[in-house]
PDB file of C-alpha atoms and ligand atoms in Angstrom:
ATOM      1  CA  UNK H   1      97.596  87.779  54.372  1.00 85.00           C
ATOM      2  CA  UNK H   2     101.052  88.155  56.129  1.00 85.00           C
ATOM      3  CA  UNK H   3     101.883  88.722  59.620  1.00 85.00           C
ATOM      4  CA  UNK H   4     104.858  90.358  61.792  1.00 88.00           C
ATOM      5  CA  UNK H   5     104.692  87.274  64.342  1.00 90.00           C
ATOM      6  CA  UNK H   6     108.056  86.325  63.124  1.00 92.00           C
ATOM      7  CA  UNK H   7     109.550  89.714  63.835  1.00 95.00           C
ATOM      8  CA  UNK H   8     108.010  90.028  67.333  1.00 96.00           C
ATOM      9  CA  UNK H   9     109.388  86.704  68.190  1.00 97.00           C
ATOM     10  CA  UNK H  10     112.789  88.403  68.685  1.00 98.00           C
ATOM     11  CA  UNK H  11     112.488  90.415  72.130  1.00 98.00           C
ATOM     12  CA  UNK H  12     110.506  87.931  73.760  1.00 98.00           C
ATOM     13  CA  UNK H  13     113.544  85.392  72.601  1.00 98.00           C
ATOM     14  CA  UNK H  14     115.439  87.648  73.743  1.00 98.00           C
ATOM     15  CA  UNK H  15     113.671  88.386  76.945  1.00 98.00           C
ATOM     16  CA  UNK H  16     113.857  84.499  77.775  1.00 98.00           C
ATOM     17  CA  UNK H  17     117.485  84.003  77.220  1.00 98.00           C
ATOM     18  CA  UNK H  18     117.753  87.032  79.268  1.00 98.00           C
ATOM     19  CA  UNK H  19     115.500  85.502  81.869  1.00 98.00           C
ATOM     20  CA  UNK H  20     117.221  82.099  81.796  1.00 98.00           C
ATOM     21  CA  UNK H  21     121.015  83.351  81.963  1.00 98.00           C
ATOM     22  CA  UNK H  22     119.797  85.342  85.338  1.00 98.00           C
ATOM     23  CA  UNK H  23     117.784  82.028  86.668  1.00 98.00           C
ATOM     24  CA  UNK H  24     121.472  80.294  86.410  1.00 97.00           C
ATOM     25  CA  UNK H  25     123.283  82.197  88.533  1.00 95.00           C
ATOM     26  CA  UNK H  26     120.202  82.473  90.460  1.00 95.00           C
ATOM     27  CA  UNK H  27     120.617  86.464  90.387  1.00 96.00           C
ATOM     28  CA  UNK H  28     117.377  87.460  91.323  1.00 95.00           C
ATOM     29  CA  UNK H  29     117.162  85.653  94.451  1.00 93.00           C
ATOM     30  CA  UNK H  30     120.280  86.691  95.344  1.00 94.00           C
ATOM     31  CA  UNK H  31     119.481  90.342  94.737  1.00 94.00           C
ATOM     32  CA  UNK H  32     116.297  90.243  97.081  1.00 92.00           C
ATOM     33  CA  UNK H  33     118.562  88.164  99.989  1.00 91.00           C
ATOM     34  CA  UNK H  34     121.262  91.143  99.051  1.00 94.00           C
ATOM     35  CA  UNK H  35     118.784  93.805  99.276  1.00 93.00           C
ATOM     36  CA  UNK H  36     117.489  92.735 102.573  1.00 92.00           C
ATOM     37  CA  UNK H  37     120.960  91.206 104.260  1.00 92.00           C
ATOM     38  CA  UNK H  38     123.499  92.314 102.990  1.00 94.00           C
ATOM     39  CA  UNK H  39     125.358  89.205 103.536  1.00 89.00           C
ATOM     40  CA  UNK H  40     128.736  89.805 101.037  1.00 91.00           C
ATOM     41  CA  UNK H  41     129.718  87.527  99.319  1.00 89.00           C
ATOM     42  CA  UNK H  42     126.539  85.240  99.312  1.00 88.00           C
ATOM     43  CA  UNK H  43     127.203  81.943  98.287  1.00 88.00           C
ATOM     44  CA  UNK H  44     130.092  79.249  98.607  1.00 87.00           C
ATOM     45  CA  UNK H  45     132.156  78.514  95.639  1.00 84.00           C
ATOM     46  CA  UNK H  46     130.413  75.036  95.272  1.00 84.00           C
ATOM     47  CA  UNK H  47     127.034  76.722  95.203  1.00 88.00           C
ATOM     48  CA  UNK H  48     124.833  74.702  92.974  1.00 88.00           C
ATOM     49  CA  UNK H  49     124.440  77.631  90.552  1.00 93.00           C
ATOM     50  CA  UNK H  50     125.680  78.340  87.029  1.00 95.00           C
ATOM     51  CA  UNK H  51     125.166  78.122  83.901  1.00 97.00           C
ATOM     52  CA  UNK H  52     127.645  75.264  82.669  1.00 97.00           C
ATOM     53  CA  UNK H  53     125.900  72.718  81.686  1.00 96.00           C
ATOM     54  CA  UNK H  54     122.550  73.708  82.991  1.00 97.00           C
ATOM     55  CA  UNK H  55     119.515  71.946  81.579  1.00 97.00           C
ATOM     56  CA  UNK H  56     117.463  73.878  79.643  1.00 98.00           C
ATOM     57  CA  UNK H  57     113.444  72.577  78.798  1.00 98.00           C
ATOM     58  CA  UNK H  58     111.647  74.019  75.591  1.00 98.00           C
ATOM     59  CA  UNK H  59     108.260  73.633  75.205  1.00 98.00           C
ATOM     60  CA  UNK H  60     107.051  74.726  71.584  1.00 97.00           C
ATOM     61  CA  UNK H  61     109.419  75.368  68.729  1.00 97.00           C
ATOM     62  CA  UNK H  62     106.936  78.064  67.744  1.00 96.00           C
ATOM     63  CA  UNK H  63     108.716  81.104  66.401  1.00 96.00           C
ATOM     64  CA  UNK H  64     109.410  82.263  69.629  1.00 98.00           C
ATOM     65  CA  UNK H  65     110.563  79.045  70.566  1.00 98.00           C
ATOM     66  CA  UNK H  66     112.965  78.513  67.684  1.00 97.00           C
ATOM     67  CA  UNK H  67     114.833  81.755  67.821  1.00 98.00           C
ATOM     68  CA  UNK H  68     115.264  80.690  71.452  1.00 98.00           C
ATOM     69  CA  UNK H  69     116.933  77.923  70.690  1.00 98.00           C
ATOM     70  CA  UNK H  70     119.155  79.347  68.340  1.00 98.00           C
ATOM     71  CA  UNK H  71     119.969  82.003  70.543  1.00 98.00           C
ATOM     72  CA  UNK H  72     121.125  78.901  73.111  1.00 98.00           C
ATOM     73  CA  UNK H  73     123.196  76.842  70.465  1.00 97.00           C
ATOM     74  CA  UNK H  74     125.983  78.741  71.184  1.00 98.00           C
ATOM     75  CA  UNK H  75     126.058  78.428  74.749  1.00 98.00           C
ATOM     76  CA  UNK H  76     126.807  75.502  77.059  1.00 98.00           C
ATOM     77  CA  UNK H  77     123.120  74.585  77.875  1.00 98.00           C
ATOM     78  CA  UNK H  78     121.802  70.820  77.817  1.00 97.00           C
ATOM     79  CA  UNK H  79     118.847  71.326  75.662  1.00 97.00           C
ATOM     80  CA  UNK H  80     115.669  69.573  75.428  1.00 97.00           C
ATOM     81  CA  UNK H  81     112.199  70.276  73.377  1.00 97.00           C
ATOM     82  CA  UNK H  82     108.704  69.345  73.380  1.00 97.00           C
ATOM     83  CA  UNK H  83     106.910  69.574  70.419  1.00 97.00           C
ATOM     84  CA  UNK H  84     104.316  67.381  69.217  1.00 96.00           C
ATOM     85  CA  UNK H  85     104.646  69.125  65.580  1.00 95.00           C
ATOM     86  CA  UNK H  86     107.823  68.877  64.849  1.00 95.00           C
ATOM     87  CA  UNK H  87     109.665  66.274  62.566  1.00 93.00           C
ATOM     88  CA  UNK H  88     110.979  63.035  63.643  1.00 91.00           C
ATOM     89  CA  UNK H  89     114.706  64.172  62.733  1.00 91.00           C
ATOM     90  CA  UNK H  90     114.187  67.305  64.745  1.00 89.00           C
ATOM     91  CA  UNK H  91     112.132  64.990  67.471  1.00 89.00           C
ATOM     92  CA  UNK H  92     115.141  61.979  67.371  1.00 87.00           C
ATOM     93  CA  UNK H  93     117.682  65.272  68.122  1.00 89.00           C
ATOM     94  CA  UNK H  94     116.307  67.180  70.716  1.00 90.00           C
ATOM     95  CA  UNK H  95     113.076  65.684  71.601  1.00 87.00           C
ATOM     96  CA  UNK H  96     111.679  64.854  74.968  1.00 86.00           C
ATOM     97  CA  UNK H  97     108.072  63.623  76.303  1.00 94.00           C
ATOM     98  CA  UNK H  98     106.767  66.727  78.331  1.00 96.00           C
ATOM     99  CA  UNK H  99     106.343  65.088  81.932  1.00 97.00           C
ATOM    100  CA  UNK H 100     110.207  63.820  81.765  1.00 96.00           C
ATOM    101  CA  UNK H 101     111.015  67.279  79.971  1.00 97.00           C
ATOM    102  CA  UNK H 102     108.758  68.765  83.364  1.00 98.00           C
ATOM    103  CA  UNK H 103     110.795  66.829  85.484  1.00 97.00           C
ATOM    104  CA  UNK H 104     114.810  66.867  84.369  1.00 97.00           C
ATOM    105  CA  UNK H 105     115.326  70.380  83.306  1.00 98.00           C
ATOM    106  CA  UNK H 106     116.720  72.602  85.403  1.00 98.00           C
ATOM    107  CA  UNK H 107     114.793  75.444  83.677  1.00 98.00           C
ATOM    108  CA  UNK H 108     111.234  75.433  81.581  1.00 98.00           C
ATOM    109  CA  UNK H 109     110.207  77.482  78.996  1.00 98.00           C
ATOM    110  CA  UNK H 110     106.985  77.854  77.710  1.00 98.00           C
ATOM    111  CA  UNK H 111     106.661  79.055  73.948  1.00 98.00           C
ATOM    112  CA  UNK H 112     103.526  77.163  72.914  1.00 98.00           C
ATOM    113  CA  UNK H 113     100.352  78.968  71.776  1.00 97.00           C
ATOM    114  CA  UNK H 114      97.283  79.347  74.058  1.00 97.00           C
ATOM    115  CA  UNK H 115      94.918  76.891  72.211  1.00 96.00           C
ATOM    116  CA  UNK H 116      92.486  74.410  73.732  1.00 96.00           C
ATOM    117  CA  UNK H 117      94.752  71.919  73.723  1.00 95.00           C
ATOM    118  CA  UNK H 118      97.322  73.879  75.750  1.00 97.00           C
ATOM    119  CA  UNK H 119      95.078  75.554  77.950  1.00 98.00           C
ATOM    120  CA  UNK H 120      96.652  74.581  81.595  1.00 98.00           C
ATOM    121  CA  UNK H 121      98.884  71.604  80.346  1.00 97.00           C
ATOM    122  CA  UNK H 122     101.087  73.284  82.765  1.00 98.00           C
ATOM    123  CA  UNK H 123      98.360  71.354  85.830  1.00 98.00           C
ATOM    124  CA  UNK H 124      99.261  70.938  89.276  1.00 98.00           C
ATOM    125  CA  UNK H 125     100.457  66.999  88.281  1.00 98.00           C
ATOM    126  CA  UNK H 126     103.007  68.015  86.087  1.00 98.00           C
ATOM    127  CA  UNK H 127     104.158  71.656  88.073  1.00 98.00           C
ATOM    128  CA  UNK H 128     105.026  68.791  90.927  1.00 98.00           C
ATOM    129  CA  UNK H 129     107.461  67.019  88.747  1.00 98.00           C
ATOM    130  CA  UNK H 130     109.463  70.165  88.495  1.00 98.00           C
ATOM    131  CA  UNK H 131     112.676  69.446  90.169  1.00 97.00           C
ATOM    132  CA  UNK H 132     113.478  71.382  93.392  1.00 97.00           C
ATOM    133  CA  UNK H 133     115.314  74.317  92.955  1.00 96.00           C
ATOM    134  CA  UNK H 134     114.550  74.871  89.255  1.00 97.00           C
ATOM    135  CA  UNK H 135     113.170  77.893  87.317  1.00 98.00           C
ATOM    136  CA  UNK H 136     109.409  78.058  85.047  1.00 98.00           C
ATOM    137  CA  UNK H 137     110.103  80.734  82.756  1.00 98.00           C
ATOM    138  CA  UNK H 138     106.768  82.133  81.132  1.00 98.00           C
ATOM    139  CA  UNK H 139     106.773  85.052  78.366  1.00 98.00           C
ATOM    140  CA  UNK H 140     103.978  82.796  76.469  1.00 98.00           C
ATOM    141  CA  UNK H 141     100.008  83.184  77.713  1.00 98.00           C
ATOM    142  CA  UNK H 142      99.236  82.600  81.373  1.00 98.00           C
ATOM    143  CA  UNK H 143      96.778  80.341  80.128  1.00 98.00           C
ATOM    144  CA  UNK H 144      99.173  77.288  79.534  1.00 98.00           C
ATOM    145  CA  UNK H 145      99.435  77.051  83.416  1.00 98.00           C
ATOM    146  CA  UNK H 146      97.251  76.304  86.429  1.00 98.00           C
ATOM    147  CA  UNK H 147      97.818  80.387  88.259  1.00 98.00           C
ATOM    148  CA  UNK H 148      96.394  78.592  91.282  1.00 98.00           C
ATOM    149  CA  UNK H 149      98.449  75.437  91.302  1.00 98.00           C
ATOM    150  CA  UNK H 150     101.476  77.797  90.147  1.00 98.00           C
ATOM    151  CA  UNK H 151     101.262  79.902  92.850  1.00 98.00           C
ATOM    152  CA  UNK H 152     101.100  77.510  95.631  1.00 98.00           C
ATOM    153  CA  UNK H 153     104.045  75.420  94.405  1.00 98.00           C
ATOM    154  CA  UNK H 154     105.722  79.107  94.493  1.00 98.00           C
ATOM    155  CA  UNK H 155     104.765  80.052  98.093  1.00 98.00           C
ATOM    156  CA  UNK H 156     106.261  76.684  99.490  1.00 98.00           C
ATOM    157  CA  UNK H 157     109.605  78.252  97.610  1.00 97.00           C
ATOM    158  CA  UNK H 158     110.384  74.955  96.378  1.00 97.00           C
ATOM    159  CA  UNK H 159     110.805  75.960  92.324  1.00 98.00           C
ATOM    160  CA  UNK H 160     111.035  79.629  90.873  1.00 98.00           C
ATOM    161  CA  UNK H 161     109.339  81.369  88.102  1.00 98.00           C
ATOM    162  CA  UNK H 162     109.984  84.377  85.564  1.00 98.00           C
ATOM    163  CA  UNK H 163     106.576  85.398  84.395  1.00 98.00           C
ATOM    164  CA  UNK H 164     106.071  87.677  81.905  1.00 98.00           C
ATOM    165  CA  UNK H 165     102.283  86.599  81.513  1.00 98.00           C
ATOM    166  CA  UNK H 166      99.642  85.466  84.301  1.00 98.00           C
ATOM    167  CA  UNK H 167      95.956  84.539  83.970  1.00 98.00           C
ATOM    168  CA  UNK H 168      94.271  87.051  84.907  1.00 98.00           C
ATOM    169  CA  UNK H 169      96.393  89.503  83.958  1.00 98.00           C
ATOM    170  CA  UNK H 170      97.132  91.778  85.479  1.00 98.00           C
ATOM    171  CA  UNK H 171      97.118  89.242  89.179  1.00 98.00           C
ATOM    172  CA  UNK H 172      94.675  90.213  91.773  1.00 98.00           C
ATOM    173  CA  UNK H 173      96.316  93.201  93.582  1.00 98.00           C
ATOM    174  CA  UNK H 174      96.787  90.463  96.829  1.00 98.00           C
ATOM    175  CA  UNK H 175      98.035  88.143  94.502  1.00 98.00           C
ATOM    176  CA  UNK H 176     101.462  86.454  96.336  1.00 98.00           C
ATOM    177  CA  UNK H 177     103.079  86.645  92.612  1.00 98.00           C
ATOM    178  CA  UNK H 178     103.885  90.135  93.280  1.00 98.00           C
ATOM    179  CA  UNK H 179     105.642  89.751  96.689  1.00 96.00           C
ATOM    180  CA  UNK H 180     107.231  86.309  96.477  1.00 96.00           C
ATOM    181  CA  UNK H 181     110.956  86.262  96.433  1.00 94.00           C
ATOM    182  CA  UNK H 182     111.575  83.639  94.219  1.00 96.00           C
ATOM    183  CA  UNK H 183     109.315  85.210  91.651  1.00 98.00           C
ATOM    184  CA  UNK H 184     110.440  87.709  88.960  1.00 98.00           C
ATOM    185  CA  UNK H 185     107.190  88.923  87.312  1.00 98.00           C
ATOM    186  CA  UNK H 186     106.862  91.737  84.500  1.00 98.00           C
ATOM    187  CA  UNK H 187     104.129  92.958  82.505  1.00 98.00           C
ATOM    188  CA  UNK H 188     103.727  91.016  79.598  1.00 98.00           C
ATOM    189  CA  UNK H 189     106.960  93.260  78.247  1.00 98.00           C
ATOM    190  CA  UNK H 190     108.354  90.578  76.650  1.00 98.00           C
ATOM    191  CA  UNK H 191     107.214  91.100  73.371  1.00 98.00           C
ATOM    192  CA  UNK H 192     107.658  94.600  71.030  1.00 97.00           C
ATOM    193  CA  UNK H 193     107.768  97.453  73.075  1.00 97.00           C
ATOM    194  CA  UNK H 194     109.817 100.905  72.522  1.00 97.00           C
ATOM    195  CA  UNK H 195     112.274 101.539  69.783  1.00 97.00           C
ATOM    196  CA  UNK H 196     111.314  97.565  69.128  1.00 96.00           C
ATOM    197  CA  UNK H 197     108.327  98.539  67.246  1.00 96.00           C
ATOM    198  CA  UNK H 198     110.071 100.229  64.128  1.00 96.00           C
ATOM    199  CA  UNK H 199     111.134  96.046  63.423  1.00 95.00           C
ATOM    200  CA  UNK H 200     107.006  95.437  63.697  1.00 95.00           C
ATOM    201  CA  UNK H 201     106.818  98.391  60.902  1.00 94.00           C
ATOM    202  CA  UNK H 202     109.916  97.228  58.965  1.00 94.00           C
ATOM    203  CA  UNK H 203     108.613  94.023  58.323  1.00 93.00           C
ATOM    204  CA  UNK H 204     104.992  95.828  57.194  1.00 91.00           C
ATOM    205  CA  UNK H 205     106.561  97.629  54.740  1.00 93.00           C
ATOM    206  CA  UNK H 206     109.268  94.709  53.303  1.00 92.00           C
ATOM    207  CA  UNK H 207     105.849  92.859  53.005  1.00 90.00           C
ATOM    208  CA  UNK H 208     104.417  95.430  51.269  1.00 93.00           C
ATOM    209  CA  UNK H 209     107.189  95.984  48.547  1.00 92.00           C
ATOM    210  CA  UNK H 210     107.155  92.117  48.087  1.00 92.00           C
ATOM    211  CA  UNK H 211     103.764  92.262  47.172  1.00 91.00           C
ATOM    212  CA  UNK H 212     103.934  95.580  44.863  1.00 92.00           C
ATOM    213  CA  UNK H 213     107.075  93.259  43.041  1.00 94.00           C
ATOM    214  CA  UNK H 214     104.365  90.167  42.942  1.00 92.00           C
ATOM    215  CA  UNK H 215     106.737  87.968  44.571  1.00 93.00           C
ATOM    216  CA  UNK H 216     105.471  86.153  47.449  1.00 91.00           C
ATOM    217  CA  UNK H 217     105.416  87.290  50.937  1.00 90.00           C
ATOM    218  CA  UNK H 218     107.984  86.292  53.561  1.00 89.00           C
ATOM    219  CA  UNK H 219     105.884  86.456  56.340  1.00 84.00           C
ATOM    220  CA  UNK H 220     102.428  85.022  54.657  1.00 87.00           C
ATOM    221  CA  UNK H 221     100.029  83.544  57.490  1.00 87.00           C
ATOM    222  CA  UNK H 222      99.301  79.947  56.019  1.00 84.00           C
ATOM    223  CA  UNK H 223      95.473  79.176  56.929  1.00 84.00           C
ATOM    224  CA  UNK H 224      96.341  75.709  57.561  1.00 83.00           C
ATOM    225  CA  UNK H 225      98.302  76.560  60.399  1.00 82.00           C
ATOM    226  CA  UNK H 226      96.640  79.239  62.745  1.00 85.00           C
ATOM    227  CA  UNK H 227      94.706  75.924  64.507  1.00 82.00           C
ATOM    228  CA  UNK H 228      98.331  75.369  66.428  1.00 82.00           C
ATOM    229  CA  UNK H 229      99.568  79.158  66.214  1.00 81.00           C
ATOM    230  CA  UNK H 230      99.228  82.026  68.654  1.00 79.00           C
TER     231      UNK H 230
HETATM  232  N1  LIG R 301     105.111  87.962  76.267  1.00 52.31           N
HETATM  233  C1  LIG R 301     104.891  88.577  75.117  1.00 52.31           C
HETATM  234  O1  LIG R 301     104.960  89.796  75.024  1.00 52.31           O
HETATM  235  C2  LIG R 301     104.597  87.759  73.880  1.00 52.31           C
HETATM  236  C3  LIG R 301     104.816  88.306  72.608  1.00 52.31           C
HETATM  237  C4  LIG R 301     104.607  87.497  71.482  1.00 52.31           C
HETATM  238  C5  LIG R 301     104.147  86.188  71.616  1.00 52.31           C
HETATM  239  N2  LIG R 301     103.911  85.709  72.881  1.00 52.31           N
HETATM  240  C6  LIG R 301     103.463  84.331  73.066  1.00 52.31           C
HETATM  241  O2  LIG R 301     104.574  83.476  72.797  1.00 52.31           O
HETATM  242  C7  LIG R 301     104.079  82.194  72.367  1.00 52.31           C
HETATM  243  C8  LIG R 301     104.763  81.822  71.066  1.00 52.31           C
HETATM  244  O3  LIG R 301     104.371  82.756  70.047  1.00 52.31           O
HETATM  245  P1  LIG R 301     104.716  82.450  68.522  1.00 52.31           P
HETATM  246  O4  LIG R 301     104.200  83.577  67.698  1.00 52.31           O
HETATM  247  O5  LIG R 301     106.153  82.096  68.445  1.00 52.31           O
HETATM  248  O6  LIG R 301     103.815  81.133  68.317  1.00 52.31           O
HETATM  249  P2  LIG R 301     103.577  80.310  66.978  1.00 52.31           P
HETATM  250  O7  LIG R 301     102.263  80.694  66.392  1.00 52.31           O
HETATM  251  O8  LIG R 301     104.764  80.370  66.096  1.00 52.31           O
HETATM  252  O9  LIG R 301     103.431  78.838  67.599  1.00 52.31           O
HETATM  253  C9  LIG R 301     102.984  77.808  66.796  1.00 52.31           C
HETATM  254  C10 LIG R 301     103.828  76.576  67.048  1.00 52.31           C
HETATM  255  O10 LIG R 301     103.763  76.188  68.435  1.00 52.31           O
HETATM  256  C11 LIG R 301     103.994  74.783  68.531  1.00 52.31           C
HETATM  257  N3  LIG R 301     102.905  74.160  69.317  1.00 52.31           N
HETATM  258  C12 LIG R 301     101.585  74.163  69.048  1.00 52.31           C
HETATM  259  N4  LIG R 301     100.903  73.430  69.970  1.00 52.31           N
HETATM  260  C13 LIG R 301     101.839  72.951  70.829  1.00 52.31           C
HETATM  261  C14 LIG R 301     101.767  72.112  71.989  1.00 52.31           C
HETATM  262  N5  LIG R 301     100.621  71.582  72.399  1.00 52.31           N
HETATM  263  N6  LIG R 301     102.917  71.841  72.648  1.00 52.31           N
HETATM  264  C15 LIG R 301     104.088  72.345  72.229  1.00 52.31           C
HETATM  265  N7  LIG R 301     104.230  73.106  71.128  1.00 52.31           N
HETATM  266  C16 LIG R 301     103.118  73.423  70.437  1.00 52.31           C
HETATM  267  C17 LIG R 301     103.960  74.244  67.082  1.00 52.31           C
HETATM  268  O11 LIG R 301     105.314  74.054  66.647  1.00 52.31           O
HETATM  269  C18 LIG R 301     103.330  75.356  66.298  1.00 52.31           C
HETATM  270  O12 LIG R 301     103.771  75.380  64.950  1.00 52.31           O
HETATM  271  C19 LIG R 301     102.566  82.342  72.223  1.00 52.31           C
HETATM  272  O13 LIG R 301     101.917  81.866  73.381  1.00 52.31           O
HETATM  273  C20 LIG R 301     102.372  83.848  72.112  1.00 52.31           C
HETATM  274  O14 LIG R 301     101.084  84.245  72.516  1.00 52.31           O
HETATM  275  C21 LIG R 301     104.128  86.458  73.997  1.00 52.31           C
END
């Protein structure tokens, strides 16, 4: 059996960095303040905004969460990740227990799976250790959070939050998710969409030339795994 997981990883990667580098330089609150003010230019030059140095909280080195944090090597990011799979040499270099993770990044980013033992780990406890002024991004399942505790840490504008997923999805039509300025939410486009699904049918058909040749699959879903996989 073989899967294109690996291959859809990419956009929402992607996506996230996207979504991070704009949390930085705080550009989509300053677009609604711009939209509605006008005020030109809008912030000081000591602004606490930017992305030098920023510190940047991964939670799951799935493969969403690893292409991530490739994607962020390059750039000057203070990393961190949660993981309770990983190795220890992978733990001793970038490893951090979630609820200090929670509470000394400037942004979060969920990339674990939506299994029982992630369902709402993001609870109203740990949303409060989120420091003020920092960012939840979201392009993993709305499950891993508490919608209800989410949303009212969100309406007292304290943190921010890029969401490509909610639960429910869609929100409630009076849902304050889709109003809030500090909130940039999408729907759930993080993933394949558009000319991004001939990579889905690339991979189908690499897969399927591997197996004609006999040799084994680059993509194969191991069994074993699928308890902590999406
Ligand atoms: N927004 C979108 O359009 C979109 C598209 C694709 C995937 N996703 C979501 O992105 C997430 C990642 O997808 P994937 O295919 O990379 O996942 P994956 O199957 O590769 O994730 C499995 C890995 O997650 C990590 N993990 C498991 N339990 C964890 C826990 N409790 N805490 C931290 N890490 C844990 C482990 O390293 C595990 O190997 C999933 O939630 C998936 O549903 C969203």
């Amino acid at each position: 059996m073989s899967s294109a997981v690996r291959a859809n990883a990419i956009p929402v990667a992607e996506y996230t960095l996207a979504a991070i580098l704009l949390s930085g330089k705080d550009a989509f609150g300053l677009r609604e303040r711009f939209r509605s003010d006008h005020v030109f230019p809008p912030l000081g030059d000591h602004a606490p905004v930017g992305n030098l140095g920023r510190g940047v909280g991964v939670i799951g080195a799935s493969r969403v969460g690893r292409r991530l944090l490739e994607l962020l090597r390059p750039l000057d990011f203070s990393v961190r990740l949660h993981d309770p799979y990983v190795d220890a040499g992978e733990a001793a270099e970038l490893g951090a227990v979630l609820d200090e993770l929670m509470s000394t990044s400037d942004i979060v980013t969920l990339h674990a799976p939506d299994t029982p033992e992630t369902l709402r780990m993001h609870n109203r406890r740990r949303l409060a250790l989120m420091r003020d002024g920092s960012v939840l991004v979201n392009t993993s399942r709305g499950a891993l959070v508490d919608t209800e505790a989410l949303t009212d840490e969100l309406v007292t504008g304290r943190i921010g939050a890029v969401l490509d997923v909610t639960e429910p999805e869609p929100p409630p039509a009076d849902s304050p998710l889709y109003r809030l300025p500090n909130v940039f939410l999408t729907p759930h486009i993080a993933g394949s969409l558009g000319n991004e699904l001939e990579r889905l049918g690339r991979t189908v058909v690499e897969e399927l030339a591997l197996l004609r040749a006999g040799a084994p699959l680059a993509c194969a879903v191991v069994q074993a795994d699928l308890v902590k996989s999406a």
